[in-house]
Amino acid sequence: MLYGALEAGGTKMVCAIGDENGKILEQKSIPTATPDETMPLIIEYFKDKDIKAIGVACFGPIDLDRDSDTYGFITSTPKTAWKNYNIVGRIKEDLGIPVGFDTDVNGSLLGEVTYGCAKGLSDVIYLTIGTGIGGGVMTNGKLLHGMLHPELGHIHIGKRNYDKGESVCPYHDDCFEGLASGPSIEKRWGEKAIKLAGKEEVWKLEADYIGTALVNFCMTLSPKKIILGGGVMHQLQLFPLIRKAFEEKNGGYINTALTHDLDNYIVPASLNDDQGIMGAIKLAIDATEC
Ligand code: ADP
Ligand code: ZN
């Protein structure tokens, strides 16, 4: 059985065909321009591929409420060409197959829970720290949507008084994304994050912010594992620093077997940056079952 998978991102659309085991059989990347330019290329890729369903893991914000008139729409995105765009409707209309739909980060989380390092766990958080910061949440075995969907990148974490940088979030002056995303690192230190690999103070401050956010997520959502992906997390020296910051900010309060073993509690993504597209395959598989 073949399934289609679309990882819809602000800069590129990754299209893939996968099988029921999450194996990617072929894949193609299409630059994200306007819907008028990009959607026909996506439809062209998937048509005549004999896929049973398609899963879409999409940048947001998106409407996931099945009772809403705008279910399946990309809603108030700053990418204006995609604002209020009915991406699910367009795919359904043109391909005539079931469409699974969720956030890009819930897609990555689903990939890790189904095929990766969180296999079998029912309560997991996946965070991406890249151009933006976003997080997917699974609780009691279900992807969390709620009113909209969690926006873990926009919690207020408080700017450190020794931080000379400024938030890059247009909405908040001290949110996680504003202070710890790739662009915020670049703005604060005047160089791309990848070029700052050897600068200790960069990663100490970064880990302080990430550790603070993770303790807040731990207290509110009680995950059994926290997975960190995205471009910035390729700086693997961050992991021990984040675990140390987590320990300090937790202050021994959450005191479980899992928090005693932080090397296995706060972990890197495990699927070679394929977690999103593999999660989209699983969204497609699940879409055939509803
Ligand atoms: P996106 O979030 O756009 O999907 P990425 O997850 O690759 O893409 O994130 C891009 C951001 O991550 C940029 O700000 C970039 O500077 C930063 N980044 C990418 N690779 C690295 C790296 N190896 N080390 C540190 N930062 C990186
Ligand atoms: Zn913000």
Short mmCIF file of C-alpha atoms in Angstrom, two decimals, residues 89-187:
data_model
loop_
_atom_site.label_atom_id
_atom_site.label_comp_id
_atom_site.label_asym_id
_atom_site.label_seq_id
_atom_site.Cartn_x
_atom_site.Cartn_y
_atom_site.Cartn_z
CA GLY A 89 -9.84 21.30 0.49
CA ARG A 90 -7.62 21.85 -2.53
CA ILE A 91 -5.85 18.49 -2.15
CA LYS A 92 -9.12 16.62 -1.53
CA GLU A 93 -10.75 18.22 -4.54
CA ASP A 94 -7.88 17.51 -6.91
CA LEU A 95 -6.79 14.05 -5.69
CA GLY A 96 -10.08 12.71 -4.31
CA ILE A 97 -8.47 10.74 -1.46
CA PRO A 98 -8.58 11.04 2.36
CA VAL A 99 -6.32 13.75 3.77
CA GLY A 100 -4.75 13.61 7.25
CA PHE A 101 -3.86 17.04 8.56
CA ASP A 102 -1.86 18.35 11.51
CA THR A 103 0.82 20.84 12.44
CA ASP A 104 4.38 20.34 11.19
CA VAL A 105 5.58 19.77 14.74
CA ASN A 106 2.83 17.29 15.58
CA GLY A 107 3.90 15.53 12.36
CA SER A 108 7.49 15.27 13.57
CA LEU A 109 6.29 14.10 16.96
CA LEU A 110 4.13 11.42 15.35
CA GLY A 111 7.15 10.32 13.28
CA GLU A 112 9.26 9.90 16.43
CA VAL A 113 6.48 8.16 18.37
CA THR A 114 5.70 5.76 15.53
CA TYR A 115 9.13 5.05 14.06
CA GLY A 116 11.75 6.72 16.25
CA CYS A 117 13.06 7.26 19.75
CA ALA A 118 9.67 7.66 21.43
CA LYS A 119 8.15 4.45 20.05
CA GLY A 120 5.38 3.22 22.31
CA LEU A 121 5.27 6.29 24.57
CA SER A 122 1.94 8.02 25.16
CA ASP A 123 3.10 11.40 26.53
CA VAL A 124 5.82 13.15 24.54
CA ILE A 125 6.85 16.64 23.45
CA TYR A 126 8.71 17.39 20.21
CA LEU A 127 10.27 20.83 19.87
CA THR A 128 11.88 22.32 16.81
CA ILE A 129 14.37 25.12 17.32
CA GLY A 130 15.13 26.58 13.91
CA THR A 131 13.92 29.66 12.06
CA GLY A 132 11.08 29.63 14.56
CA ILE A 133 10.35 27.56 17.63
CA GLY A 134 7.35 25.25 17.68
CA GLY A 135 6.28 22.22 19.61
CA GLY A 136 4.05 19.21 19.16
CA VAL A 137 2.44 17.54 22.14
CA MET A 138 1.12 14.01 22.58
CA THR A 139 -0.86 13.37 25.72
CA ASN A 140 -2.56 10.10 26.66
CA GLY A 141 -1.61 8.79 23.21
CA LYS A 142 -3.35 11.63 21.34
CA LEU A 143 -1.90 14.63 19.54
CA LEU A 144 -2.99 17.72 21.44
CA HIS A 145 -5.01 20.33 19.51
CA GLY A 146 -7.32 22.06 21.98
CA MET A 147 -8.70 25.47 21.00
CA LEU A 148 -6.14 25.90 18.19
CA HIS A 149 -2.96 23.90 18.79
CA PRO A 150 -0.18 24.46 21.29
CA GLU A 151 2.21 27.31 20.48
CA LEU A 152 5.12 26.26 22.67
CA GLY A 153 7.47 28.77 21.03
CA HIS A 154 5.54 31.75 22.33
CA ILE A 155 5.56 31.13 26.07
CA HIS A 156 7.12 33.99 28.00
CA ILE A 157 10.43 32.93 29.47
CA GLY A 158 11.78 36.28 30.71
CA LYS A 159 14.78 38.02 29.17
CA ARG A 160 17.94 37.64 31.24
CA ASN A 161 19.32 40.98 32.45
CA TYR A 162 22.77 40.11 31.07
CA ASP A 163 21.28 39.36 27.61
CA LYS A 164 22.10 42.29 25.34
CA GLY A 165 19.94 40.88 22.52
CA GLU A 166 16.40 41.77 21.59
CA SER A 167 13.41 39.56 20.88
CA VAL A 168 12.88 38.84 17.19
CA CYS A 169 9.19 37.98 17.75
CA PRO A 170 6.97 40.78 16.41
CA TYR A 171 4.34 39.94 19.05
CA HIS A 172 6.33 39.38 22.26
CA ASP A 173 9.40 40.94 23.79
CA ASP A 174 10.44 37.98 25.91
CA CYS A 175 9.03 34.81 24.35
CA PHE A 176 10.99 31.61 23.73
CA GLU A 177 11.07 32.03 19.93
CA GLY A 178 11.93 35.71 20.24
CA LEU A 179 14.95 34.98 22.43
CA ALA A 180 16.20 31.54 21.37
CA SER A 181 15.37 30.84 17.69
CA GLY A 182 18.13 30.72 15.06
CA PRO A 183 17.43 34.30 13.86
CA SER A 184 17.53 35.59 17.46
CA ILE A 185 20.97 34.02 18.00
CA GLU A 186 22.15 35.61 14.74
CA LYS A 187 20.75 39.03 15.67
#
